[in-house]
Amino acid sequence: MNPTDHDNPPESTPESTAGSTPGTVHESAGSAGELATVHHLATRSDRRESTSESIGPVVDAELVSDAEYRLITDQRAQRAARYAGYRQDLSTVAHGTAVVVRGGRKVVRAKGAPAFRFVRRHATYISKGAEAERQRRKADNGQFDARAARKAALAAGELDRVAELNSQIIEQKRIAAETAKIRFEHRWQVTKKTAVVLVILLGISLVLGLLNGFGGWFGDWNLTDVLRTIGTVLSTGAAIVTWSVLHAWLIGLAAAGVWAFRRWKDGVKLGEQVLPESLRSRSTSVAYQELNEKTLVTALANIGNTKLNAAIKDGWPNRDTDQAWVRFPMLAEGSKAYTAKIRLPMGASVKDVNKAKDLLAHNLGCRSQELFLDPDSDDPTVLDLFRLEPGVLREPVPPYPLLSEGATDFFTGFPVGQSPRGSTVSTPVNERNFVFAGIMGSGKTTLILDLLAGAALDPLVDIDVFCFAENFDYDPLAPVLSTFVKGDTEDNVEACLEHIEHLHADLAVRGRLLEKHQVRAVTREVAAKEPGLRPRIVVIEECQAFFRQDKAEDRKRLVNMLVRFYSAARKYGIVLAFATPNPSDASLPRDLMAVTTNKACGAIGDKTRNNIVLGDKAHENGVSALGLKPKTADALNDCGTTVTVGFMDTPGLLRSFYLTPDDLAAIAARGAEMRGGASTPKSLEPQVRDLIEDLAAVMTGDEPVNAGDLVGALRNLDPGYKPYKELTKPKLVDALKELGIKPPSTGNLYPVDPVTVRQLFAGRGDVAAIEGPDA
């Protein structure tokens, strides 16, 4: 085939196309060399022309480009996708709702469906809160307090009181009516004045608009603009009113929501006790509960007091005649505690409730140390309850108030700590005695250091410290200490005993000085004039080493002497303070504790030791330190917190100020400056006397003296010297034999030759002179 044949195909003849179908090719019956016949296919325009008559004319149409056609197609696809998404969302919500309902139906048989239980729980809160609000309004409007008081006065036959209460009730009604009248008149006056102001402003704006239209002094506006603005404001107001009327249901729904929320809060404040048991939270992770009326009454109902239980079952404290709530439970100042006052029913005293303090604290979800139960100062039938928030007792105590400046007065007291209610406690010191106890890490020394810091800042006070242990507790105060002895040795114990005996003997001197100044007790004015009457504080730390004597007669004599001195010394300005980690009758004699005024007990092991320090049956009466925890390697716990008697008006907790060694050193420096310079504290040594020297002093003649008479003479020479107090004739004879003097046993009198004694004493002096003082 020639290439030209493709470019110029032969034309078909009508005959060749007769009887053929468009789109088909028929093979020719000619010879093999003849080409095939080509038939043209019908085009779109041909078809449109051929079918125009059957389709009919086009009424309306618009030609669009390919880009516009694709955009229309995309929008249709997006719309279809959105509709599909909507259908999917509706299907998901319906499916989820069905699952929750089916799940709720399954769970409700056992413990309540979550959704239904949630709705019931909070609907109950709302209803209980609404009822509480109704009761409060009813009590206020009905004057229940005054009516109950009138009923009680009528029963008691106090007719004058009844008449007074009747007048009070009538007066309160009159005052309520007058208050309503005044409130209405006030609102009417405000409305009227507001309308007058608006009318005046309207007139002013119209006049200004009219005038400004002529001159344009205030811009391009005139009366028409003012009227248009007023019309806009009125139209907007009308639209708002119209919308409010049409949507009153929405406003009512919002108001109902606010009311329901307030009533829900009231119900929640009442506590979960208002809910049925099936709706209460069973979570064990939250032990804390807010103190409210229902919580307190429920807690009191479960302390085992039969009279209280009977009254609660009878409707107390919500009966009209009870008038129990003197102060409803509320947050105390500082928001770190709850306080409430409730008048207990007959048969249940504050003392009875206090006996069950541990159980009541458990019922209120707090520690016993965080709960305080006291009778009201004005009405002993009213329980004044104070409950600290958890953890308040372990928060840091504020700094010592006199850390950087200020002075103290022995005769008014020293600051020693903070009460649980947040007030600073200044304990009396004059005519007081102190005992501190608590196991290691309880913080008793912290409280003692607070006491001594106050003493250091009074220049009239002398301080003696005997610490029968090796530590650094009192060393920073050394510049203001008159006596400082530390270490658990026999010599130190003996030195302390001799110091006490010396102070005991000094009471006679102080008594004569009081007579001289014609006063009954030491005062600051007299102490400032008379050095012999300066106040003195004696601290004996680890006093168990002092009281535990080997012989029973020695202990008895020591205790008797101390009790006599302890009781008498307060009048003469001498204060004693004992501290021990192990309170017992052996370390703190009962007779001594009976005359102790100020007692402090930190963390302690058992109630027996607690009662030794704080008094008989202190634990049973709610004065107990058993719940306190000492310091550990990981936490401070209740270190520095003690239960005290005598430090405050009533027994209770005291949180001591914490003073670091640097703080104590700074206070000691200020105290030394007040005293005119730092002192070097005496480190007392036991008194040692020379027997030969004393014998030479008492044997004045040349005649032999019986050993028994010499014993009496030596005792008179130094009444406070313990070896002479315990000296007997056999002991004296044995001592003389050891010194080289052997008295004869003549008639069992053992006469001692004074010449021999003097010669021995003189010989010892010559030896000392030859060898020198440092030999």
Tab-separated table of N, CA and C in Angstrom, residues 158-261:
chain	number	residue	atom	x	y	z
A	158	GLU	N	-41.718	32.984	135.876
A	158	GLU	CA	-41.106	34.311	135.793
A	158	GLU	C	-41.980	35.192	134.891
A	159	LEU	N	-43.049	35.736	135.477
A	159	LEU	CA	-44.020	36.476	134.683
A	159	LEU	C	-43.436	37.770	134.126
A	160	ASP	N	-42.552	38.403	134.893
A	160	ASP	CA	-41.915	39.619	134.371
A	160	ASP	C	-41.108	39.310	133.113
A	161	ARG	N	-40.416	38.178	133.162
A	161	ARG	CA	-39.636	37.762	132.002
A	161	ARG	C	-40.550	37.439	130.826
A	162	VAL	N	-41.708	36.816	131.105
A	162	VAL	CA	-42.672	36.497	130.042
A	162	VAL	C	-43.176	37.773	129.378
A	163	ALA	N	-43.514	38.777	130.216
A	163	ALA	CA	-43.987	40.041	129.654
A	163	ALA	C	-42.909	40.709	128.810
A	164	GLU	N	-41.683	40.648	129.273
A	164	GLU	CA	-40.582	41.244	128.523
A	164	GLU	C	-40.391	40.555	127.174
A	165	LEU	N	-40.511	39.222	127.178
A	165	LEU	CA	-40.344	38.484	125.927
A	165	LEU	C	-41.507	38.731	124.982
A	166	ASN	N	-42.725	38.869	125.533
A	166	ASN	CA	-43.867	39.199	124.679
A	166	ASN	C	-43.645	40.530	123.979
A	167	SER	N	-43.180	41.500	124.748
A	167	SER	CA	-42.891	42.810	124.155
A	167	SER	C	-41.810	42.697	123.086
A	168	GLN	N	-40.824	41.847	123.360
A	168	GLN	CA	-39.745	41.677	122.388
A	168	GLN	C	-40.264	41.066	121.095
A	169	ILE	N	-41.134	40.066	121.207
A	169	ILE	CA	-41.687	39.419	120.010
A	169	ILE	C	-42.512	40.411	119.195
A	170	ILE	N	-43.372	41.185	119.892
A	170	ILE	CA	-44.193	42.172	119.190
A	170	ILE	C	-43.312	43.241	118.550
A	171	GLU	N	-42.283	43.664	119.286
A	171	GLU	CA	-41.388	44.690	118.758
A	171	GLU	C	-40.656	44.201	117.513
A	172	GLN	N	-40.246	42.935	117.531
A	172	GLN	CA	-39.552	42.396	116.357
A	172	GLN	C	-40.475	42.355	115.147
A	173	LYS	N	-41.769	42.029	115.372
A	173	LYS	CA	-42.714	42.046	114.254
A	173	LYS	C	-42.882	43.467	113.716
A	174	ARG	N	-42.990	44.439	114.631
A	174	ARG	CA	-43.137	45.819	114.205
A	174	ARG	C	-41.901	46.286	113.431
A	175	ILE	N	-40.735	45.901	113.926
A	175	ILE	CA	-39.497	46.287	113.247
A	175	ILE	C	-39.430	45.665	111.851
A	176	ALA	N	-39.882	44.392	111.734
A	176	ALA	CA	-39.884	43.743	110.418
A	176	ALA	C	-40.798	44.468	109.446
A	177	ALA	N	-42.012	44.899	109.942
A	177	ALA	CA	-42.937	45.627	109.070
A	177	ALA	C	-42.357	46.972	108.659
A	178	GLU	N	-41.778	47.681	109.623
A	178	GLU	CA	-41.193	48.971	109.298
A	178	GLU	C	-40.014	48.820	108.334
A	179	THR	N	-39.255	47.757	108.504
A	179	THR	CA	-38.136	47.518	107.590
A	179	THR	C	-38.628	47.300	106.164
A	180	ALA	N	-39.708	46.511	106.023
A	180	ALA	CA	-40.271	46.283	104.687
A	180	ALA	C	-40.787	47.596	104.085
A	181	LYS	N	-41.435	48.416	104.938
A	181	LYS	CA	-41.941	49.695	104.454
A	181	LYS	C	-40.803	50.606	104.017
A	182	ILE	N	-39.760	50.676	104.824
A	182	ILE	CA	-38.615	51.527	104.489
A	182	ILE	C	-37.933	51.042	103.226
A	183	ARG	N	-37.834	49.709	103.070
A	183	ARG	CA	-37.208	49.171	101.872
A	183	ARG	C	-38.017	49.552	100.619
A	184	PHE	N	-39.369	49.451	100.728
A	184	PHE	CA	-40.210	49.816	99.582
A	184	PHE	C	-40.068	51.298	99.260
A	185	GLU	N	-40.102	52.135	100.296
A	185	GLU	CA	-39.991	53.578	100.069
A	185	GLU	C	-38.627	53.921	99.470
A	186	HIS	N	-37.616	53.249	99.914
A	186	HIS	CA	-36.287	53.513	99.359
A	186	HIS	C	-36.228	53.165	97.872
A	187	ARG	N	-36.763	52.011	97.536
A	187	ARG	CA	-36.749	51.621	96.122
A	187	ARG	C	-37.587	52.569	95.275
A	188	TRP	N	-38.755	53.010	95.817
A	188	TRP	CA	-39.598	53.948	95.065
A	188	TRP	C	-38.872	55.282	94.850
A	189	GLN	N	-38.192	55.759	95.866
A	189	GLN	CA	-37.455	57.001	95.738
A	189	GLN	C	-36.335	56.866	94.710
A	190	VAL	N	-35.624	55.751	94.742
A	190	VAL	CA	-34.558	55.547	93.758
A	190	VAL	C	-35.128	55.527	92.345
A	191	THR	N	-36.265	54.825	92.177
A	191	THR	CA	-36.881	54.748	90.849
A	191	THR	C	-37.333	56.131	90.376
A	192	LYS	N	-37.963	56.868	91.272
A	192	LYS	CA	-38.470	58.196	90.905
A	192	LYS	C	-37.325	59.136	90.552
A	193	LYS	N	-36.296	59.138	91.351
A	193	LYS	CA	-35.166	60.025	91.079
A	193	LYS	C	-34.451	59.642	89.790
A	194	THR	N	-34.361	58.327	89.547
A	194	THR	CA	-33.737	57.890	88.301
A	194	THR	C	-34.532	58.370	87.096
A	195	ALA	N	-35.892	58.286	87.190
A	195	ALA	CA	-36.747	58.755	86.087
A	195	ALA	C	-36.587	60.254	85.864
A	196	VAL	N	-36.527	61.018	86.962
A	196	VAL	CA	-36.361	62.472	86.831
A	196	VAL	C	-35.031	62.795	86.148
A	197	VAL	N	-33.964	62.097	86.570
A	197	VAL	CA	-32.651	62.343	85.966
A	197	VAL	C	-32.677	62.027	84.480
A	198	LEU	N	-33.323	60.926	84.100
A	198	LEU	CA	-33.392	60.562	82.685
A	198	LEU	C	-34.162	61.591	81.883
A	199	VAL	N	-35.285	62.106	82.440
A	199	VAL	CA	-36.078	63.126	81.737
A	199	VAL	C	-35.262	64.398	81.543
A	200	ILE	N	-34.527	64.798	82.577
A	200	ILE	CA	-33.705	65.999	82.477
A	200	ILE	C	-32.617	65.817	81.417
A	201	LEU	N	-31.956	64.651	81.450
A	201	LEU	CA	-30.913	64.379	80.459
A	201	LEU	C	-31.489	64.364	79.046
A	202	LEU	N	-32.729	63.848	78.908
A	202	LEU	CA	-33.375	63.831	77.598
A	202	LEU	C	-33.623	65.248	77.106
A	203	GLY	N	-34.155	66.096	77.988
A	203	GLY	CA	-34.403	67.486	77.594
A	203	GLY	C	-33.138	68.223	77.218
A	204	ILE	N	-32.078	68.011	78.029
A	204	ILE	CA	-30.803	68.667	77.745
A	204	ILE	C	-30.259	68.226	76.382
A	205	SER	N	-30.342	66.924	76.106
A	205	SER	CA	-29.816	66.428	74.835
A	205	SER	C	-30.610	66.965	73.656
A	206	LEU	N	-31.941	67.124	73.818
A	206	LEU	CA	-32.749	67.673	72.722
A	206	LEU	C	-32.391	69.135	72.465
A	207	VAL	N	-32.232	69.892	73.530
A	207	VAL	CA	-31.885	71.308	73.361
A	207	VAL	C	-30.501	71.453	72.728
A	208	LEU	N	-29.546	70.664	73.229
A	208	LEU	CA	-28.202	70.724	72.657
A	208	LEU	C	-28.210	70.332	71.170
A	209	GLY	N	-28.999	69.315	70.833
A	209	GLY	CA	-29.075	68.909	69.427
A	209	GLY	C	-29.661	69.998	68.546
A	210	LEU	N	-30.697	70.706	69.076
A	210	LEU	CA	-31.309	71.785	68.305
A	210	LEU	C	-30.329	72.930	68.099
A	211	LEU	N	-29.631	73.330	69.172
A	211	LEU	CA	-28.695	74.454	69.062
A	211	LEU	C	-27.481	74.095	68.220
A	212	ASN	N	-26.963	72.857	68.410
A	212	ASN	CA	-25.758	72.477	67.672
A	212	ASN	C	-26.030	72.352	66.171
A	213	GLY	N	-27.325	72.188	65.788
A	213	GLY	CA	-27.636	72.127	64.368
A	213	GLY	C	-27.390	73.447	63.658
A	214	PHE	N	-27.416	74.573	64.414
A	214	PHE	CA	-27.182	75.881	63.807
A	214	PHE	C	-25.690	76.218	63.763
A	215	GLY	N	-24.980	75.943	64.831
A	215	GLY	CA	-23.582	76.370	64.884
A	215	GLY	C	-22.561	75.267	64.694
A	216	GLY	N	-22.900	74.014	65.011
A	216	GLY	CA	-21.972	72.897	64.874
A	216	GLY	C	-20.764	72.989	65.800
A	217	TRP	N	-20.989	73.571	66.971
A	217	TRP	CA	-19.868	73.738	67.891
A	217	TRP	C	-19.321	72.420	68.416
A	218	PHE	N	-20.153	71.405	68.521
A	218	PHE	CA	-19.743	70.119	69.103
A	218	PHE	C	-19.632	69.027	68.049
A	219	GLY	N	-19.428	69.414	66.834
A	219	GLY	CA	-19.320	68.417	65.788
A	219	GLY	C	-20.497	68.482	64.830
A	220	ASP	N	-20.498	67.555	63.898
A	220	ASP	CA	-21.517	67.551	62.850
A	220	ASP	C	-22.688	66.684	63.270
A	221	TRP	N	-23.514	67.209	64.167
A	221	TRP	CA	-24.742	66.494	64.567
A	221	TRP	C	-25.777	67.519	64.995
A	222	ASN	N	-27.039	67.109	64.895
A	222	ASN	CA	-28.122	68.029	65.204
A	222	ASN	C	-29.254	67.293	65.898
A	223	LEU	N	-30.424	67.937	65.938
A	223	LEU	CA	-31.568	67.368	66.651
A	223	LEU	C	-31.994	66.038	66.062
A	224	THR	N	-31.875	65.927	64.767
A	224	THR	CA	-32.280	64.672	64.120
A	224	THR	C	-31.424	63.504	64.600
A	225	ASP	N	-30.112	63.761	64.709
A	225	ASP	CA	-29.224	62.702	65.209
A	225	ASP	C	-29.556	62.322	66.639
A	226	VAL	N	-29.906	63.323	67.435
A	226	VAL	CA	-30.274	63.028	68.829
A	226	VAL	C	-31.522	62.172	68.872
A	227	LEU	N	-32.538	62.568	68.068
A	227	LEU	CA	-33.786	61.794	68.048
A	227	LEU	C	-33.538	60.383	67.526
A	228	ARG	N	-32.643	60.278	66.520
A	228	ARG	CA	-32.348	58.956	65.981
A	228	ARG	C	-31.663	58.083	67.061
A	229	THR	N	-30.740	58.699	67.812
A	229	THR	CA	-30.061	57.952	68.881
A	229	THR	C	-31.047	57.514	69.958
A	230	ILE	N	-31.941	58.413	70.347
A	230	ILE	CA	-32.956	58.061	71.347
A	230	ILE	C	-33.838	56.936	70.830
A	231	GLY	N	-34.211	57.043	69.554
A	231	GLY	CA	-35.025	55.978	68.968
A	231	GLY	C	-34.311	54.638	68.977
A	232	THR	N	-32.970	54.692	68.673
A	232	THR	CA	-32.196	53.437	68.687
A	232	THR	C	-32.174	52.833	70.093
A	233	VAL	N	-31.961	53.693	71.097
A	233	VAL	CA	-31.940	53.202	72.482
A	233	VAL	C	-33.282	52.585	72.853
A	234	LEU	N	-34.376	53.303	72.510
A	234	LEU	CA	-35.705	52.777	72.833
A	234	LEU	C	-35.987	51.487	72.067
A	235	SER	N	-35.566	51.455	70.811
A	235	SER	CA	-35.786	50.229	70.028
A	235	SER	C	-35.016	49.056	70.611
A	236	THR	N	-33.761	49.340	71.011
A	236	THR	CA	-32.953	48.281	71.615
A	236	THR	C	-33.582	47.797	72.920
A	237	GLY	N	-34.049	48.751	73.737
A	237	GLY	CA	-34.715	48.366	74.983
A	237	GLY	C	-35.958	47.542	74.716
A	238	ALA	N	-36.746	47.985	73.712
A	238	ALA	CA	-37.955	47.224	73.369
A	238	ALA	C	-37.598	45.826	72.868
A	239	ALA	N	-36.504	45.760	72.080
A	239	ALA	CA	-36.085	44.445	71.581
A	239	ALA	C	-35.656	43.530	72.734
A	240	ILE	N	-34.944	44.117	73.697
A	240	ILE	CA	-34.525	43.319	74.853
A	240	ILE	C	-35.734	42.837	75.646
A	241	VAL	N	-36.698	43.751	75.843
A	241	VAL	CA	-37.908	43.350	76.574
A	241	VAL	C	-38.658	42.264	75.804
A	242	THR	N	-38.777	42.464	74.492
A	242	THR	CA	-39.473	41.461	73.676
A	242	THR	C	-38.772	40.107	73.753
A	243	TRP	N	-37.424	40.157	73.630
A	243	TRP	CA	-36.673	38.899	73.699
A	243	TRP	C	-36.846	38.237	75.068
A	244	SER	N	-36.842	39.055	76.122
A	244	SER	CA	-36.993	38.511	77.468
A	244	SER	C	-38.355	37.855	77.650
A	245	VAL	N	-39.394	38.508	77.089
A	245	VAL	CA	-40.737	37.916	77.205
A	245	VAL	C	-40.820	36.622	76.424
A	246	LEU	N	-40.278	36.633	75.195
A	246	LEU	CA	-40.336	35.436	74.370
A	246	LEU	C	-39.485	34.302	74.942
A	247	HIS	N	-38.403	34.675	75.654
A	247	HIS	CA	-37.508	33.665	76.216
A	247	HIS	C	-37.570	33.644	77.737
A	248	ALA	N	-38.732	33.896	78.277
A	248	ALA	CA	-38.895	33.881	79.739
A	248	ALA	C	-38.540	32.516	80.308
A	249	TRP	N	-38.792	31.483	79.525
A	249	TRP	CA	-38.458	30.142	80.001
A	249	TRP	C	-36.943	29.989	80.220
A	250	LEU	N	-36.141	30.646	79.359
A	250	LEU	CA	-34.689	30.551	79.506
A	250	LEU	C	-34.220	31.290	80.761
A	251	ILE	N	-34.807	32.489	81.020
A	251	ILE	CA	-34.460	33.247	82.227
A	251	ILE	C	-34.882	32.474	83.474
A	252	GLY	N	-36.061	31.909	83.406
A	252	GLY	CA	-36.516	31.093	84.538
A	252	GLY	C	-35.625	29.878	84.778
A	253	LEU	N	-35.155	29.284	83.684
A	253	LEU	CA	-34.252	28.136	83.810
A	253	LEU	C	-32.934	28.550	84.462
A	254	ALA	N	-32.407	29.724	84.083
A	254	ALA	CA	-31.169	30.207	84.689
A	254	ALA	C	-31.366	30.500	86.171
A	255	ALA	N	-32.506	31.131	86.502
A	255	ALA	CA	-32.787	31.409	87.914
A	255	ALA	C	-32.921	30.115	88.714
A	256	ALA	N	-33.597	29.137	88.121
A	256	ALA	CA	-33.714	27.846	88.805
A	256	ALA	C	-32.364	27.171	88.987
A	257	GLY	N	-31.477	27.343	87.969
A	257	GLY	CA	-30.136	26.765	88.093
A	257	GLY	C	-29.350	27.396	89.229
A	258	VAL	N	-29.445	28.744	89.333
A	258	VAL	CA	-28.751	29.424	90.435
A	258	VAL	C	-29.304	28.977	91.776
A	259	TRP	N	-30.636	28.914	91.887
A	259	TRP	CA	-31.256	28.465	93.133
A	259	TRP	C	-30.831	27.039	93.470
A	260	ALA	N	-30.847	26.147	92.458
A	260	ALA	CA	-30.466	24.761	92.701
A	260	ALA	C	-29.003	24.651	93.117
A	261	PHE	N	-28.128	25.461	92.498
A	261	PHE	CA	-26.714	25.418	92.872
A	261	PHE	C	-26.525	25.861	94.324
